[in-house]
CSV table of C-alpha atoms in Angstrom, one decimal:
chain,number,residue,atom,x,y,z
A,47,LYS,CA,-13.3,-13.4,1.9
A,48,ILE,CA,-14.2,-10.8,-0.7
A,49,ASP,CA,-17.9,-9.8,-0.7
A,50,PRO,CA,-19.4,-11.2,-3.9
A,51,SER,CA,-20.6,-7.7,-4.9
A,52,SER,CA,-16.9,-6.6,-4.9
A,53,GLU,CA,-15.3,-9.5,-6.7
A,54,LYS,CA,-15.2,-8.0,-10.2
A,55,ASN,CA,-13.6,-4.8,-9.1
A,56,TRP,CA,-11.2,-6.7,-6.8
A,57,ASN,CA,-10.1,-8.9,-9.6
A,58,ASN,CA,-9.7,-6.0,-12.0
A,59,ASN,CA,-7.5,-4.2,-9.5
A,60,LYS,CA,-5.5,-7.4,-8.9
A,61,GLN,CA,-4.9,-7.7,-12.7
A,62,GLU,CA,-3.8,-4.1,-12.8
A,63,ILE,CA,-1.3,-4.7,-10.0
A,64,ILE,CA,0.0,-7.9,-11.7
A,65,GLY,CA,0.4,-5.9,-14.9
A,66,LYS,CA,2.4,-3.2,-13.2
A,67,LYS,CA,4.7,-5.8,-11.5
A,68,THR,CA,5.2,-7.6,-14.8
A,69,SER,CA,6.3,-4.3,-16.5
A,70,ILE,CA,8.7,-3.5,-13.7
A,71,ASP,CA,10.1,-7.0,-13.8
A,72,ALA,CA,10.7,-6.6,-17.5
A,73,ILE,CA,12.7,-3.4,-16.8
A,74,ILE,CA,14.8,-5.3,-14.3
A,75,ALA,CA,15.5,-8.0,-16.9
A,76,LYS,CA,16.4,-5.4,-19.5
A,77,LEU,CA,18.8,-3.7,-17.1
A,78,TYR,CA,20.5,-7.1,-16.3
A,79,SER,CA,20.8,-7.8,-20.0
A,80,LEU,CA,22.3,-4.3,-20.7
A,81,GLY,CA,24.6,-4.7,-17.7
A,82,GLU,CA,25.9,-8.0,-19.0
A,83,GLN,CA,26.5,-6.5,-22.4
A,84,ARG,CA,28.4,-3.6,-21.0
A,85,GLY,CA,30.2,-5.4,-18.2
A,86,TRP,CA,28.7,-3.6,-15.3
A,87,SER,CA,30.0,-4.5,-11.9
A,88,ASP,CA,27.7,-6.2,-9.3
A,89,LYS,CA,27.7,-2.9,-7.4
A,90,LYS,CA,26.6,-0.9,-10.5
A,91,MET,CA,24.0,-3.5,-11.4
A,92,GLU,CA,22.5,-3.2,-7.9
A,93,ARG,CA,22.5,0.6,-8.0
A,94,LYS,CA,20.7,0.5,-11.4
A,95,THR,CA,18.1,-2.1,-10.4
A,96,HIS,CA,17.6,-1.4,-6.6
A,97,VAL,CA,14.6,0.9,-6.9
A,98,TYR,CA,12.8,-1.4,-9.4
A,99,LYS,CA,13.5,-4.5,-7.3
A,100,GLU,CA,12.1,-2.7,-4.3
A,101,ARG,CA,8.9,-1.7,-6.2
A,102,SER,CA,8.5,-5.2,-7.5
A,103,GLN,CA,8.8,-6.7,-4.1
A,104,SER,CA,6.3,-4.2,-2.6
A,105,LEU,CA,3.8,-5.1,-5.4
A,106,GLN,CA,4.3,-8.8,-4.7
A,107,ASN,CA,3.6,-8.0,-1.0
A,108,THR,CA,0.3,-6.3,-2.0
A,109,LEU,CA,-0.6,-9.4,-4.1
A,110,ASP,CA,0.2,-11.6,-1.1
A,111,VAL,CA,-2.0,-9.5,1.2
A,112,MET,CA,-4.8,-9.7,-1.3
A,113,GLU,CA,-4.5,-13.5,-1.4
A,114,SER,CA,-4.6,-13.7,2.4
A,115,LEU,CA,-7.8,-11.5,2.5
A,116,GLU,CA,-9.4,-13.7,-0.2
A,117,GLU,CA,-8.7,-16.8,2.0
A,118,CYS,CA,-9.8,-15.2,5.3
A,119,GLU,CA,-12.5,-17.1,7.0
A,120,THR,CA,-13.3,-14.6,9.8
A,121,GLU,CA,-13.9,-11.4,7.9
A,122,THR,CA,-15.7,-10.2,4.7
A,123,TYR,CA,-14.1,-7.3,2.8
A,124,ILE,CA,-16.2,-5.1,0.6
A,125,LEU,CA,-15.1,-2.3,-1.8
A,126,ALA,CA,-16.5,1.2,-2.1
A,127,SER,CA,-15.7,4.0,-4.5
A,128,LEU,CA,-14.7,7.5,-3.3
A,129,ALA,CA,-14.3,10.7,-5.3
A,130,LYS,CA,-11.0,11.4,-3.5
A,131,ASN,CA,-8.5,9.7,-1.2
A,132,GLY,CA,-9.4,6.4,0.5
A,133,SER,CA,-10.2,4.7,3.8
A,134,PHE,CA,-10.3,1.4,5.5
A,135,SER,CA,-12.9,1.0,8.2
A,136,GLN,CA,-15.7,-1.1,9.6
A,137,GLY,CA,-18.7,-1.0,7.2
A,138,LYS,CA,-21.9,0.8,8.2
A,139,GLY,CA,-25.5,0.4,7.3
A,140,ILE,CA,-26.0,-2.4,4.7
A,141,ASN,CA,-22.2,-3.1,5.0
A,142,SER,CA,-22.3,-3.5,8.8
A,143,GLY,CA,-20.3,-6.5,9.9
A,144,LYS,CA,-17.9,-6.2,6.9
A,145,MET,CA,-14.6,-4.4,6.6
A,146,GLN,CA,-14.8,-1.7,3.9
A,147,ILE,CA,-11.9,-0.7,1.6
A,148,ALA,CA,-12.9,2.6,0.0
A,149,TYR,CA,-10.7,4.1,-2.7
A,150,SER,CA,-10.6,6.6,-5.5
A,151,SER,CA,-7.8,5.2,-7.7
A,152,ILE,CA,-5.7,2.1,-8.1
A,153,GLU,CA,-3.0,3.8,-6.0
A,154,SER,CA,-5.4,4.5,-3.1
A,155,PHE,CA,-6.7,0.9,-3.5
A,156,VAL,CA,-3.1,-0.4,-2.9
A,157,HIS,CA,-2.7,2.0,0.0
A,158,GLU,CA,-5.9,0.9,1.7
A,159,VAL,CA,-5.3,-2.8,1.0
A,160,THR,CA,-2.1,-2.4,2.9
A,161,HIS,CA,-4.1,-1.3,5.8
A,162,ALA,CA,-6.5,-4.2,5.4
A,163,GLY,CA,-3.5,-6.5,5.6
A,164,GLN,CA,-2.3,-4.8,8.7
A,165,TYR,CA,-5.7,-5.3,10.2
A,166,HIS,CA,-5.7,-8.9,9.1
A,167,ARG,CA,-2.3,-9.5,10.9
A,168,HIS,CA,-3.6,-7.7,14.0
A,169,GLU,CA,-1.2,-4.8,13.6
A,170,PHE,CA,-4.2,-2.6,14.5
A,171,GLY,CA,-7.8,-3.2,15.2
A,172,TYR,CA,-11.2,-1.7,15.7
A,173,VAL,CA,-13.0,-1.7,19.1
A,174,ASN,CA,-16.5,-0.2,19.0
A,175,GLY,CA,-15.7,1.6,15.8
A,176,GLU,CA,-12.5,3.2,17.3
A,177,LEU,CA,-9.1,2.5,15.8
A,178,ARG,CA,-6.6,0.8,18.2
A,179,GLY,CA,-2.9,0.1,18.0
A,180,TYR,CA,-2.3,2.4,15.0
A,181,ASP,CA,1.1,4.0,14.5
A,182,ILE,CA,3.0,6.0,11.9
A,183,GLN,CA,4.7,3.0,10.5
A,184,ASP,CA,1.3,1.7,9.4
A,185,GLU,CA,0.9,4.8,7.3
A,186,ILE,CA,4.5,4.8,6.0
A,187,ASN,CA,4.0,1.2,4.8
A,188,ALA,CA,0.7,2.1,3.1
A,189,TYR,CA,2.2,5.2,1.4
A,190,ARG,CA,5.2,3.2,0.2
A,191,ALA,CA,2.9,0.5,-1.3
A,192,ALA,CA,1.1,3.2,-3.3
A,193,VAL,CA,4.4,4.7,-4.4
A,194,ALA,CA,5.6,1.3,-5.5
A,195,PHE,CA,2.7,1.2,-7.9
A,196,ASN,CA,3.1,4.8,-9.1
A,197,PRO,CA,6.0,7.0,-8.0
A,198,THR,CA,4.3,10.2,-9.1
A,199,TYR,CA,0.9,9.6,-7.4
A,200,TYR,CA,1.5,12.0,-4.5
A,201,ASP,CA,1.9,15.7,-5.4
A,202,ASN,CA,2.9,14.8,-9.0
A,203,THR,CA,6.4,14.5,-7.7
A,204,TYR,CA,8.6,11.4,-8.4
A,205,LEU,CA,9.1,9.6,-5.1
A,206,ASN,CA,11.2,6.6,-4.2
A,207,MET,CA,9.8,4.4,-1.5
A,208,SER,CA,12.7,5.5,0.8
A,209,ASP,CA,11.4,9.1,0.4
A,210,ILE,CA,8.4,8.1,2.5
A,211,THR,CA,9.7,8.8,6.0
A,212,ILE,CA,8.2,9.7,9.4
A,213,GLU,CA,8.5,13.4,8.7
A,214,TRP,CA,7.0,13.1,5.2
A,215,VAL,CA,4.0,11.3,6.5
A,216,LYS,CA,3.5,13.5,9.6
A,217,PHE,CA,3.1,16.5,7.4
A,218,ARG,CA,0.8,15.0,4.8
A,219,THR,CA,-2.5,16.8,4.5
A,220,SER,CA,-5.5,15.9,2.5
A,221,ASP,CA,-7.4,19.2,2.8
A,222,GLY,CA,-4.5,21.7,2.9
A,223,LYS,CA,-5.2,22.6,6.6
A,224,ARG,CA,-4.9,19.7,9.0
A,225,PHE,CA,-2.2,17.0,9.5
A,226,PRO,CA,-4.1,13.8,10.4
A,227,TYR,CA,-0.9,11.8,11.1
A,228,LYS,CA,1.0,14.4,13.1
A,229,ASN,CA,0.4,12.9,16.5
A,230,LEU,CA,0.6,9.2,15.6
A,231,PRO,CA,3.0,7.3,17.8
A,232,GLU,CA,6.4,6.7,16.1
A,233,GLU,CA,7.1,3.5,18.0
A,234,SER,CA,5.4,0.3,16.7
A,235,VAL,CA,2.1,-0.5,18.5
A,236,ASN,CA,-0.4,-3.1,17.6
A,237,PHE,CA,-3.9,-4.3,18.6
A,238,ASN,CA,-2.6,-6.9,21.0
A,239,LEU,CA,-0.7,-4.3,23.0
């Protein structure tokens, strides 16, 4: 479930994601209408709408994850604000026993909710505060989810979801010095392994 102290922010973020998906779906509908007027082939229609459809589906996936976390009976999820970046971890202090989604923007919220969904599906887990079963694909999926919401969020450069690759993630840096994902396993691992 979502901690009662976080429900308002959770719902506000959810509405923002729904709004973004709605606007992307409207673009897709306009492109289909334009394509019909101009007699575009199926291939051209797919080429014109592919990126938007991919983004819409990713945002729907984020909304589905949010719904599954809301209905979770074994974990409580709490939100926290950060000045920069985001994190998903076990809560500490007064939040002990809860899973904490910390974020600085709606894009970092989408990124970290993706990790919360991975945790919920046992794609990774925490043992005594240490992360287990974590691989580079977990980060790729989280970065792609944020790009689905806002393609210019990272580095003020327009990115398609397909631009988020193993190499792109491995050489991401939050402080300009270290590469936190450089040594993550490329093969899929999970908590059960």
